[in-house]
Amino acid sequence: MSELYVIGTPIGNLGDITYRAIETLKKVDFVAAEDTRHTLQLLNHFEIKKPLISCRAQNEKFAGEKVVKLLQEGHDVAYASDAGTPGISDPGAVLVDLVREAGFNVVPIPGPAAFATLVSVAGTGGKTLIFEGFLSPKPGKRRSRLKELLATGNAVVIYESPFRITKLLSDIADIEGNRRIVVGRELTKLHEEISSGSASELAADYSSRQSIKGEFAVFISGVKNIKFSEESTDI
């Protein structure tokens, strides 16, 4: 039976793609992509030639129906978002639901994600971690949600754009300035930068910068995580 392969692709450094991902892209008949131009560059880099299908957030249901039809015709299809793992602040969930409802297998091909990349170097243990993704761009909704997240006492990972990162850090500092955070900018890329400190310190740092570029992931350490780490060192 035909299958849909959901493939994690590099978030920056092309060397992070897995051997299994390359082999899967080589063997499928079609590749559905959030941005066909972006995925075409990836395929060209590895000298893979496949027909591409646009499957972005704006047309995911319509594109998903096209993918189901291809599967019904006996074709294997891969899906890749622009960067990272589909379904994590990227399209993919609607497509997967449609394919599974049609009776076809959905096979995960694990790969990079900014979320997991930042957590791996955050340096704070604990059992509970909340992945929030992008907050609302509206100041009131953003601050309200931040207060709710910080009040849980758990660690949180948030994605943010270069246009709002300073506002996000300032909001965190206003709510709980001593909370430890780690900011990852352009993770795995040439100008990767990972900064760690209190919310107040990093808010001041970014507020003083004249130019801010890149994509951001922000790890907010939870008070429960900190307590867990302290207790662990006493054993």
XYZ file of C-alpha atoms in Angstrom, residues 32-193:
162
model
C 4.653 17.788 -1.175
C 6.177 20.937 0.281
C 5.203 23.991 2.305
C 7.263 26.095 -0.132
C 8.202 24.317 -3.346
C 11.010 26.806 -4.046
C 12.639 26.153 -0.691
C 12.313 22.375 -0.968
C 13.559 22.453 -4.573
C 16.811 23.995 -3.318
C 17.160 21.167 -0.805
C 16.481 18.515 -3.433
C 18.898 20.122 -5.889
C 21.622 20.171 -3.248
C 21.356 16.392 -2.915
C 20.789 15.897 -6.662
C 17.252 14.568 -6.226
C 14.655 15.251 -8.901
C 10.976 14.764 -7.992
C 7.652 16.372 -8.972
C 6.665 18.934 -6.328
C 3.228 19.722 -4.895
C 2.520 22.944 -3.006
C 1.045 22.143 0.421
C 1.102 25.230 2.638
C -1.145 26.421 5.450
C -3.377 28.367 3.068
C -4.182 25.392 0.819
C -3.431 22.385 3.024
C -6.881 20.771 2.779
C -7.024 21.133 -1.008
C -3.424 19.911 -1.401
C -4.105 17.090 1.041
C -6.918 15.837 -1.165
C -4.498 15.813 -4.128
C -2.021 13.790 -2.069
C -4.744 11.292 -1.108
C -5.603 10.874 -4.803
C -1.937 10.168 -5.613
C -1.803 7.593 -2.830
C -4.956 5.960 -4.184
C -3.239 5.731 -7.571
C -0.374 3.796 -5.976
C 2.184 6.572 -5.543
C 4.322 7.143 -2.445
C 4.497 10.763 -1.300
C 6.834 12.660 1.047
C 5.956 15.875 2.852
C 8.455 18.502 4.018
C 7.863 21.904 5.558
C 10.285 24.790 4.973
C 12.654 23.760 7.759
C 12.479 21.435 10.729
C 9.771 18.903 11.502
C 6.288 19.329 9.984
C 3.506 19.906 12.498
C 5.715 21.839 14.935
C 4.620 25.429 14.216
C 4.494 24.352 10.570
C 1.761 22.873 8.343
C 1.320 19.109 8.237
C -1.404 18.194 10.720
C -4.304 18.664 8.281
C -2.503 16.645 5.608
C -1.759 13.806 8.019
C -5.379 13.650 9.199
C -6.706 13.486 5.637
C -4.274 10.746 4.643
C -4.951 8.652 7.734
C -8.716 9.031 7.354
C -8.335 7.769 3.785
C -6.805 4.584 5.168
C -3.147 5.106 4.283
C -0.110 4.773 6.551
C 1.751 7.879 7.679
C 5.433 7.221 8.344
C 7.519 9.672 10.408
C 11.091 10.344 9.257
C 12.536 12.159 12.297
C 14.705 15.196 11.862
C 15.750 18.559 13.313
C 13.486 21.027 15.131
C 14.472 24.376 16.618
C 12.474 23.423 19.710
C 14.553 20.306 20.448
C 17.806 21.951 19.351
C 17.482 24.750 21.901
C 16.303 22.476 24.722
C 19.376 20.272 24.221
C 21.686 23.158 25.165
C 19.443 24.968 27.664
C 21.132 23.227 30.573
C 18.118 22.911 32.862
C 16.593 19.555 33.766
C 13.068 18.698 34.756
C 10.172 16.508 33.720
C 7.712 19.020 32.273
C 8.256 21.301 29.295
C 5.631 23.381 27.482
C 6.091 24.083 23.776
C 4.056 27.188 22.963
C 5.353 28.083 19.503
C 4.489 31.615 18.362
C 2.538 33.869 20.705
C -0.056 36.371 19.504
C 1.464 39.487 17.903
C -1.073 41.566 19.840
C 0.626 43.009 22.970
C -2.282 42.409 25.332
C -2.829 38.788 24.316
C 0.924 38.119 24.321
C 1.423 39.414 27.876
C -1.685 37.632 29.145
C -0.525 34.300 27.738
C 3.004 34.836 29.062
C 1.627 35.363 32.563
C -0.332 32.120 32.288
C 2.716 30.190 31.072
C 5.062 31.562 33.735
C 2.475 30.887 36.434
C 2.588 27.148 35.662
C 6.135 26.991 37.033
C 7.183 24.817 34.090
C 9.828 25.435 31.442
C 8.507 26.952 28.210
C 9.817 27.217 24.648
C 8.572 30.041 22.431
C 9.340 30.937 18.820
C 9.644 34.581 17.815
C 10.487 36.778 14.833
C 13.270 39.397 14.757
C 10.586 42.093 14.668
C 9.116 41.185 18.069
C 11.948 39.478 19.977
C 12.819 42.643 21.929
C 9.177 43.128 22.936
C 8.900 39.481 23.996
C 12.013 39.647 26.179
C 10.866 42.942 27.717
C 7.471 41.417 28.551
C 9.108 38.415 30.244
C 11.406 40.740 32.199
C 8.464 42.890 33.329
C 6.543 39.837 34.528
C 9.414 37.932 36.141
C 12.808 39.560 35.609
C 14.827 36.966 37.523
C 13.575 33.995 35.488
C 16.497 32.371 33.652
C 16.139 32.207 29.883
C 18.168 31.000 26.912
C 17.790 32.690 23.527
C 18.774 30.828 20.365
C 19.224 32.964 17.252
C 19.773 31.416 13.800
C 20.238 27.949 15.291
C 22.609 25.685 13.284
C 23.259 28.482 10.777
C 26.467 30.420 10.059
C 25.663 33.220 12.511
C 24.238 31.019 15.285
C 24.106 32.768 18.662
